[in-house]
Every structure is written in C-alpha cells, then in structure tokens.
C-alpha cells in the first residue's frame, strides 16, 4: 500500500508562504509515517529563470512603493478575474503535467496564486477530482484568497472565518486551525545550550527581524536600540539581505560584544527562545512563530494591507504593540532593565494561555481529509 501523497504549493513572494508549506510538511510527517510530502514554489519550479526576476520586481515595489501595494490590496476584487485568467494561461499545461506525474492525493496551497490556478483546473476538467485546500497565511482574508473550487479553507482565527463568510464562502468549507507553525517553535530546548551555540550572553536580549527578506529599513529604530548595547544584548536577524548585513558589519555603531548580526538562518526558533522581546515587521508567519514562543512583540513599519491587519490583530489580542514613536521602545527597554523578572513571569503566563492552541491542527485536518 503506497503512502498518501500531499503536494504543497506556494510562491516566493515573501518567505512566510513557503515557511507555512514546510511547517505543514514537517507536521504531517510527524503525525503520520504513511504520508509523503512535496513542497514546490510553483512559479519558481516552472520557470526558474523568470521567477526570480518577478520576485525581485515585487520586492522592489514593496520596499519603494508601499502605498501602491496597499492600493492593490484594497482593490483585489478588481484584479482577480484578469489575474486568474493570465496565471491559468501561463501555468495550466505545466501544472497539469506536474500533477499527472506526482499523482497527489490532496493539494494544499499556502499562497493564493497556485490556489487560483488549481481551482481553475478543477473547473475546466471534470475528471480532476483531487481535493484542494487553501491555507490563509495571514490574519486577514482578501478577495484573492477566494477561488470557487477550493474544497477547504484553513484559517488562523474565527475572525478570518467570519471575513470569508461575509465574502460568500460556505461555512462547511472553512475550518479554524490556527497558523501552521513549524513544530520547533512549540518546543523549549535548553537555554544555556542555545546561548553557547550562538555565542550569546545570559542577559536581557532583544531580537530584531525584518522578515525573510530582511526589510529592516528603519535606521532610526536600529540605531536607537544599539544605544542600549552596554546594558542589553541585541540580535539582528537580517534574513537574505546580504547587502544590509555587510553595511551593518562595517558600521562601528554595531561593532560591540552585545550586538550580534546574523544572516539567513533556519534556527530562528532557538533565537526566539532565548530572546525577551521581538522587534519585527508583522508578517503572518513571524507573528505566529513569536506567539508560539510567548515572546512580546513590537511592530515596525507594517506594509499596507496584510501586515496592517496582522498588526491590528496581535495588538488587540495583547500580544504586541506598534512602534508609533521611540517612546514605545524606551518603555520596553526600561521594562527589560528594571522589571525583567516581571516580564519573565508574564511570558510564562502567556505560554500557559496559548497551550490550548493545537500546534498540529492544520496538519491533522489535512490527514482527516485523506481518510
């Protein structure tokens, strides 16, 4: 008897979508030895020469024209039909061949582009019976996520479920499963071992992230944080932003034993484990990982659209706070210096509070559909 095959499709527009796919892949294999998984960034797999150019252009637009991205986000419905048709024309034949070759028992999409492509394939081919699941990797549900032939939507919160219902999605097609965070983020390994691995000191620590692309363009906040380097340890995670990594390495402001500059790493879970405060852009996956680790978060420069909605959700839930001025940073630095034990106790309480979240619920729901 062959193993059940799960095909997980994503796109490289930001790191979070693909992280969610790999998190699901890991969770599925952890839950069942009878499952075989395959993760693909569809555009990159089908056109490895063109995809990086498109992603680079998207990244440049995000960083230089965030208002344009906000406009597109708010008017998704206007672009949906045309975009889906264009994507279908580009991807249809190749995607159909991939599915014929891999013969998945279920297809799970963590980005709306492959979801739209597969949905259209299901509409045009009555013999295409493979179930299609879409995992919404933010704390909002814009129109592009919705495609008529999705069999099941997995969403992070009841609020996102309500948004889908208002957009006409059938109640039976929506399941609240939480965000598919990698199992590592729910584990709590030994602190001392992690400190030694990264050459860190056992003292109040702030972790600064700019997402997978390392979009840490807030020099004011970065310099301000560095001003506390004598008292507080600061870990800057720069993701794939090698240019910024080199710039900061050459800047004497960041040349200090209590400041650590780290490029791309697959061990963010360990760094969060030994950090006491996370300063980050409010991407859906990063915030969910911070939530799993129980770490308080400060949000800087949310992009118009999804990140703004993520920021609102986590702020309202009491898991984070936007950096509306440097006074917010000062307040938290003083807490780290003067009320460290209280912060530690609050984090322990927070971890107890989120213990009710089932870290493998998304994966279990996929397995349930396979049975």
Short mmCIF file of C-alpha atoms in Angstrom, two decimals:
data_model
loop_
_atom_site.label_atom_id
_atom_site.label_comp_id
_atom_site.label_asym_id
_atom_site.label_seq_id
_atom_site.Cartn_x
_atom_site.Cartn_y
_atom_site.Cartn_z
CA UNK A 1 0.00 0.00 0.00
CA UNK A 2 1.58 3.28 -1.13
CA UNK A 3 1.89 6.28 1.12
CA UNK A 4 -0.63 9.09 0.79
CA UNK A 5 0.84 11.95 -1.23
CA UNK A 6 0.42 15.59 -0.23
CA UNK A 7 1.51 18.25 -2.71
CA UNK A 8 2.12 21.64 -1.03
CA UNK A 9 2.23 24.61 -3.41
CA UNK A 10 3.48 28.08 -2.55
CA UNK A 11 5.10 31.14 -4.15
CA UNK A 12 8.24 33.09 -3.30
CA UNK A 13 6.56 36.46 -2.66
CA UNK A 14 7.90 36.84 0.88
CA UNK A 15 9.24 33.98 2.95
CA UNK A 16 6.13 33.30 5.06
CA UNK A 17 4.06 31.40 2.50
CA UNK A 18 6.77 28.85 1.81
CA UNK A 19 7.62 28.62 5.53
CA UNK A 20 3.99 27.64 6.14
CA UNK A 21 4.24 24.93 3.47
CA UNK A 22 7.38 23.45 5.03
CA UNK A 23 5.82 23.70 8.50
CA UNK A 24 2.86 21.68 7.27
CA UNK A 25 5.16 19.19 5.56
CA UNK A 26 7.10 18.64 8.79
CA UNK A 27 3.93 18.36 10.90
CA UNK A 28 2.32 15.88 8.50
CA UNK A 29 5.36 13.60 8.61
CA UNK A 30 5.50 13.95 12.38
CA UNK A 31 1.87 12.87 12.73
CA UNK A 32 1.87 10.03 10.22
CA UNK A 33 4.52 7.69 8.79
CA UNK A 34 2.14 6.91 5.93
CA UNK A 35 2.34 10.35 4.31
CA UNK A 36 4.73 11.55 1.63
CA UNK A 37 5.01 15.32 1.11
CA UNK A 38 6.37 17.53 -1.67
CA UNK A 39 6.79 21.32 -1.36
CA UNK A 40 7.04 23.43 -4.54
CA UNK A 41 7.14 27.15 -5.20
CA UNK A 42 5.08 26.78 -8.35
CA UNK A 43 6.35 29.75 -10.36
CA UNK A 44 9.99 29.13 -9.47
CA UNK A 45 9.69 25.44 -10.30
CA UNK A 46 8.00 26.01 -13.66
CA UNK A 47 10.15 28.93 -14.74
CA UNK A 48 13.38 29.15 -12.70
CA UNK A 49 14.79 31.91 -14.93
CA UNK A 50 11.80 34.26 -14.94
CA UNK A 51 10.50 33.70 -11.38
CA UNK A 52 13.46 35.35 -9.57
CA UNK A 53 13.07 38.41 -11.81
CA UNK A 54 9.37 38.70 -10.98
CA UNK A 55 10.01 38.22 -7.25
CA UNK A 56 12.80 40.80 -7.34
CA UNK A 57 10.49 43.31 -9.04
CA UNK A 58 7.80 42.60 -6.43
CA UNK A 59 10.30 43.06 -3.63
CA UNK A 60 11.46 46.38 -5.08
CA UNK A 61 7.85 47.56 -5.38
CA UNK A 62 7.13 46.55 -1.78
CA UNK A 63 10.13 48.48 -0.46
CA UNK A 64 9.88 51.60 -2.63
CA UNK A 65 6.12 51.94 -3.25
CA UNK A 66 4.25 50.51 -0.28
CA UNK A 67 1.24 52.76 -0.98
CA UNK A 68 0.84 51.12 -4.38
CA UNK A 69 0.83 47.71 -2.69
CA UNK A 70 -1.81 48.99 -0.30
CA UNK A 71 -3.97 50.16 -3.21
CA UNK A 72 -3.68 46.79 -4.94
CA UNK A 73 -4.54 45.05 -1.66
CA UNK A 74 -7.67 47.13 -1.15
CA UNK A 75 -8.84 46.55 -4.73
CA UNK A 76 -8.09 42.85 -5.05
CA UNK A 77 -11.54 42.06 -6.38
CA UNK A 78 -10.97 44.26 -9.43
CA UNK A 79 -7.81 42.36 -10.37
CA UNK A 80 -8.97 38.84 -9.52
CA UNK A 81 -10.60 37.67 -12.73
CA UNK A 82 -7.95 39.06 -15.07
CA UNK A 83 -5.08 37.80 -12.90
CA UNK A 84 -6.53 34.30 -12.60
CA UNK A 85 -7.02 34.07 -16.36
CA UNK A 86 -3.45 35.22 -17.03
CA UNK A 87 -1.99 32.81 -14.48
CA UNK A 88 -4.04 29.99 -15.88
CA UNK A 89 -2.72 30.64 -19.41
CA UNK A 90 0.88 30.73 -18.16
CA UNK A 91 0.79 27.76 -15.79
CA UNK A 92 -2.03 25.46 -16.87
CA UNK A 93 -0.25 22.91 -19.11
CA UNK A 94 2.90 22.63 -16.99
CA UNK A 95 0.95 22.41 -13.73
CA UNK A 96 -1.30 19.72 -15.16
CA UNK A 97 1.78 17.73 -16.18
CA UNK A 98 3.28 18.07 -12.68
CA UNK A 99 0.10 16.81 -11.05
CA UNK A 100 -0.13 13.92 -13.52
CA UNK A 101 3.47 12.98 -12.71
CA UNK A 102 3.27 13.34 -8.90
CA UNK A 103 -0.28 11.95 -8.56
CA UNK A 104 -1.07 13.69 -5.24
CA UNK A 105 -3.98 12.55 -3.11
CA UNK A 106 -4.52 16.13 -1.95
CA UNK A 107 -3.18 19.56 -2.93
CA UNK A 108 -2.55 22.21 -0.28
CA UNK A 109 -1.81 25.82 -1.29
CA UNK A 110 -0.23 28.35 1.08
CA UNK A 111 -0.37 31.16 -1.50
CA UNK A 112 -3.37 32.37 -3.47
CA UNK A 113 -1.69 32.15 -6.91
CA UNK A 114 -1.37 28.34 -7.07
CA UNK A 115 -4.75 28.10 -5.37
CA UNK A 116 -6.34 30.10 -8.20
CA UNK A 117 -4.54 28.04 -10.85
CA UNK A 118 -5.60 24.68 -9.36
CA UNK A 119 -9.15 25.92 -8.80
CA UNK A 120 -9.47 26.87 -12.46
CA UNK A 121 -8.07 23.48 -13.49
CA UNK A 122 -10.76 21.78 -11.41
CA UNK A 123 -13.44 23.89 -13.11
CA UNK A 124 -12.26 23.11 -16.63
CA UNK A 125 -11.57 19.40 -16.10
CA UNK A 126 -14.46 17.42 -14.56
CA UNK A 127 -12.18 14.40 -14.18
CA UNK A 128 -9.80 16.31 -11.92
CA UNK A 129 -11.02 15.15 -8.51
CA UNK A 130 -8.03 15.88 -6.26
CA UNK A 131 -9.17 17.81 -3.14
CA UNK A 132 -7.83 21.38 -2.94
CA UNK A 133 -7.09 23.05 0.40
CA UNK A 134 -6.04 26.66 0.82
CA UNK A 135 -4.18 27.77 3.95
CA UNK A 136 -4.56 31.52 4.53
CA UNK A 137 -1.22 32.61 5.97
CA UNK A 138 -2.31 35.99 7.35
CA UNK A 139 -4.83 37.28 9.87
CA UNK A 140 -7.00 38.74 7.13
CA UNK A 141 -8.75 37.29 4.08
CA UNK A 142 -8.64 39.46 0.97
CA UNK A 143 -10.51 38.53 -2.20
CA UNK A 144 -7.56 36.91 -3.97
CA UNK A 145 -7.60 34.02 -1.49
CA UNK A 146 -11.09 33.01 -2.60
CA UNK A 147 -11.47 30.64 -5.53
CA UNK A 148 -14.69 28.77 -6.35
CA UNK A 149 -13.30 25.23 -6.41
CA UNK A 150 -11.40 25.22 -3.13
CA UNK A 151 -12.70 22.31 -1.06
CA UNK A 152 -11.46 23.57 2.31
CA UNK A 153 -10.02 26.78 3.73
CA UNK A 154 -7.81 26.54 6.80
CA UNK A 155 -7.73 29.87 8.64
CA UNK A 156 -5.89 31.27 11.64
CA UNK A 157 -8.76 32.70 13.72
CA UNK A 158 -12.56 32.86 14.00
CA UNK A 159 -12.28 36.49 12.80
CA UNK A 160 -10.78 35.36 9.49
CA UNK A 161 -13.51 32.74 9.20
CA UNK A 162 -16.12 35.49 9.60
CA UNK A 163 -14.46 37.52 6.84
CA UNK A 164 -14.67 34.56 4.47
CA UNK A 165 -18.33 34.03 5.36
CA UNK A 166 -19.04 37.69 4.53
CA UNK A 167 -17.38 37.13 1.15
CA UNK A 168 -19.76 34.28 0.40
CA UNK A 169 -17.67 31.21 1.26
CA UNK A 170 -19.77 28.32 2.56
CA UNK A 171 -19.46 27.69 6.29
CA UNK A 172 -18.77 23.98 5.79
CA UNK A 173 -15.71 24.84 3.67
CA UNK A 174 -13.95 26.83 6.43
CA UNK A 175 -12.03 25.36 9.34
CA UNK A 176 -10.26 27.35 12.06
CA UNK A 177 -6.96 25.54 12.62
CA UNK A 178 -4.56 28.28 13.70
CA UNK A 179 -1.43 29.10 11.73
CA UNK A 180 0.74 26.14 10.64
CA UNK A 181 3.87 27.00 12.62
CA UNK A 182 6.82 24.60 12.43
CA UNK A 183 6.80 22.16 15.39
CA UNK A 184 10.20 23.52 16.52
CA UNK A 185 8.56 26.75 17.66
CA UNK A 186 6.38 24.88 20.16
CA UNK A 187 9.38 23.21 21.77
CA UNK A 188 11.54 24.71 24.53
CA UNK A 189 15.12 23.39 24.40
CA UNK A 190 17.83 24.17 26.97
CA UNK A 191 18.63 27.88 27.19
CA UNK A 192 22.32 27.51 28.05
CA UNK A 193 22.99 25.26 25.08
CA UNK A 194 21.49 27.83 22.68
CA UNK A 195 23.45 30.71 24.23
CA UNK A 196 26.68 28.77 23.74
CA UNK A 197 25.78 27.81 20.17
CA UNK A 198 25.33 31.44 19.10
CA UNK A 199 27.94 32.98 21.37
CA UNK A 200 25.32 34.91 23.32
CA UNK A 201 25.40 36.13 26.91
CA UNK A 202 22.81 35.31 29.53
CA UNK A 203 21.25 38.78 29.83
CA UNK A 204 18.16 40.69 28.64
CA UNK A 205 18.00 40.19 24.87
CA UNK A 206 16.16 41.94 22.04
CA UNK A 207 15.75 40.17 18.70
CA UNK A 208 15.22 42.36 15.61
CA UNK A 209 13.80 40.86 12.42
CA UNK A 210 12.78 42.23 9.03
CA UNK A 211 11.12 39.12 7.65
CA UNK A 212 12.73 36.60 5.32
CA UNK A 213 13.86 39.41 3.01
CA UNK A 214 15.49 41.33 5.85
CA UNK A 215 13.48 44.51 5.20
CA UNK A 216 14.94 46.37 8.19
CA UNK A 217 14.98 49.82 6.68
CA UNK A 218 14.20 51.64 9.91
CA UNK A 219 17.65 53.02 10.68
CA UNK A 220 16.24 55.27 13.39
CA UNK A 221 14.93 52.35 15.46
CA UNK A 222 18.02 50.22 14.77
CA UNK A 223 20.41 52.98 15.89
CA UNK A 224 18.23 53.76 18.90
CA UNK A 225 18.27 50.13 20.01
CA UNK A 226 22.03 49.99 19.53
CA UNK A 227 22.28 52.82 22.05
CA UNK A 228 21.36 50.29 24.77
CA UNK A 229 24.19 47.91 23.80
CA UNK A 230 26.06 48.31 27.11
CA UNK A 231 23.07 47.02 29.07
CA UNK A 232 21.04 44.92 26.65
CA UNK A 233 22.03 42.25 24.14
CA UNK A 234 20.67 42.82 20.62
CA UNK A 235 20.40 40.17 17.92
CA UNK A 236 19.76 41.48 14.40
CA UNK A 237 18.44 38.76 12.05
CA UNK A 238 18.87 40.07 8.53
CA UNK A 239 17.47 37.16 6.54
CA UNK A 240 18.60 37.18 2.91
CA UNK A 241 19.53 40.88 2.94
CA UNK A 242 23.27 40.35 2.47
CA UNK A 243 23.82 43.98 1.43
CA UNK A 244 22.44 45.31 4.71
CA UNK A 245 24.38 42.68 6.65
CA UNK A 246 27.66 43.93 5.16
CA UNK A 247 26.70 47.57 5.74
CA UNK A 248 25.95 46.95 9.41
CA UNK A 249 29.14 44.94 9.86
CA UNK A 250 31.08 47.93 8.57
CA UNK A 251 29.27 50.39 10.84
CA UNK A 252 31.08 50.98 14.19
CA UNK A 253 27.70 51.53 15.89
CA UNK A 254 27.04 47.78 15.60
CA UNK A 255 30.59 46.66 16.42
CA UNK A 256 30.05 45.63 20.03
CA UNK A 257 30.18 42.34 22.01
CA UNK A 258 26.47 42.68 22.89
CA UNK A 259 25.38 43.16 19.27
CA UNK A 260 25.10 40.11 17.04
CA UNK A 261 24.48 40.33 13.28
CA UNK A 262 23.07 37.14 11.77
CA UNK A 263 22.22 36.47 8.12
CA UNK A 264 19.86 33.79 6.87
CA UNK A 265 19.30 31.06 9.45
CA UNK A 266 16.95 28.11 9.85
CA UNK A 267 17.22 28.34 13.64
CA UNK A 268 15.03 31.37 14.32
CA UNK A 269 13.12 29.23 16.81
CA UNK A 270 16.21 28.92 19.01
CA UNK A 271 16.97 32.64 18.85
CA UNK A 272 13.39 33.47 19.83
CA UNK A 273 13.63 31.01 22.71
CA UNK A 274 16.47 32.98 24.35
CA UNK A 275 15.18 36.46 23.44
CA UNK A 276 12.94 38.57 25.67
CA UNK A 277 11.49 40.98 23.10
CA UNK A 278 10.94 40.68 19.36
CA UNK A 279 11.05 43.77 17.13
CA UNK A 280 9.68 42.77 13.74
CA UNK A 281 7.62 43.55 10.69
CA UNK A 282 4.20 41.98 11.32
CA UNK A 283 4.27 39.19 8.77
CA UNK A 284 1.72 36.49 9.48
CA UNK A 285 4.22 33.67 9.95
CA UNK A 286 6.74 35.65 12.02
CA UNK A 287 3.99 36.85 14.36
CA UNK A 288 2.63 33.32 14.69
CA UNK A 289 6.10 31.99 15.50
CA UNK A 290 6.50 34.72 18.12
CA UNK A 291 3.10 33.78 19.51
CA UNK A 292 4.14 30.14 19.84
CA UNK A 293 7.29 31.20 21.70
CA UNK A 294 5.35 33.52 24.01
CA UNK A 295 7.64 36.45 23.21
CA UNK A 296 6.25 40.02 23.40
CA UNK A 297 6.46 41.84 20.05
CA UNK A 298 6.97 45.38 18.80
CA UNK A 299 5.88 46.02 15.22
CA UNK A 300 7.66 48.45 12.92
CA UNK A 301 6.55 49.77 9.50
CA UNK A 302 3.75 47.34 8.61
CA UNK A 303 3.13 47.23 4.87
CA UNK A 304 -0.32 48.47 3.82
CA UNK A 305 -2.67 45.53 3.57
CA UNK A 306 -1.93 42.18 5.21
CA UNK A 307 0.74 43.43 7.61
CA UNK A 308 -1.51 46.24 8.83
CA UNK A 309 -4.27 43.70 9.53
CA UNK A 310 -1.80 41.38 11.28
CA UNK A 311 -0.59 44.29 13.40
CA UNK A 312 -4.15 45.20 14.41
CA UNK A 313 -4.96 41.61 15.35
CA UNK A 314 -1.92 40.98 17.53
CA UNK A 315 -2.13 44.41 19.16
CA UNK A 316 -5.82 43.95 20.01
CA UNK A 317 -5.09 40.47 21.39
CA UNK A 318 -2.38 41.87 23.67
CA UNK A 319 0.50 40.01 22.04
CA UNK A 320 2.29 43.05 20.65
CA UNK A 321 2.43 46.81 20.20
CA UNK A 322 3.18 49.03 17.19
CA UNK A 323 6.19 51.35 17.37
CA UNK A 324 4.29 54.60 16.92
CA UNK A 325 7.19 56.58 18.38
CA UNK A 326 10.55 55.94 20.04
CA UNK A 327 8.77 56.37 23.39
CA UNK A 328 7.38 52.85 22.87
CA UNK A 329 10.92 51.49 22.50
CA UNK A 330 12.07 53.40 25.60
CA UNK A 331 9.18 51.95 27.62
CA UNK A 332 10.14 48.38 26.71
CA UNK A 333 13.85 48.91 27.26
CA UNK A 334 13.07 50.19 30.77
CA UNK A 335 10.95 47.11 31.39
CA UNK A 336 13.83 44.87 30.36
CA UNK A 337 16.24 46.74 32.62
CA UNK A 338 14.02 47.36 35.64
CA UNK A 339 11.24 44.76 35.54
CA UNK A 340 12.93 41.75 33.94
CA UNK A 341 11.52 39.18 36.36
CA UNK A 342 8.00 40.52 35.83
CA UNK A 343 8.41 40.15 32.05
CA UNK A 344 9.60 36.57 32.50
CA UNK A 345 6.56 35.77 34.65
CA UNK A 346 4.22 37.29 32.07
CA UNK A 347 5.83 35.21 29.35
CA UNK A 348 5.31 32.04 31.38
CA UNK A 349 1.66 33.00 31.85
CA UNK A 350 1.37 33.69 28.13
CA UNK A 351 2.72 30.23 27.28
CA UNK A 352 0.13 28.67 29.57
CA UNK A 353 -2.54 30.77 27.87
CA UNK A 354 -1.64 29.58 24.37
CA UNK A 355 -1.23 25.95 25.41
CA UNK A 356 -4.83 25.40 24.27
CA UNK A 357 -3.76 26.04 20.67
CA UNK A 358 -3.16 22.75 18.91
CA UNK A 359 0.17 23.21 17.10
CA UNK A 360 -0.54 20.41 14.63
CA UNK A 361 -4.22 21.12 13.95
CA UNK A 362 -3.75 22.21 10.32
CA UNK A 363 -1.78 19.06 9.53
CA UNK A 364 -4.27 16.85 11.38
CA UNK A 365 -7.12 18.38 9.40
CA UNK A 366 -5.34 17.50 6.15
CA UNK A 367 -4.87 13.91 7.34
CA UNK A 368 -8.57 13.76 8.23
CA UNK A 369 -9.43 14.72 4.65
CA UNK A 370 -7.17 11.94 3.34
CA UNK A 371 -9.02 9.25 5.29
#
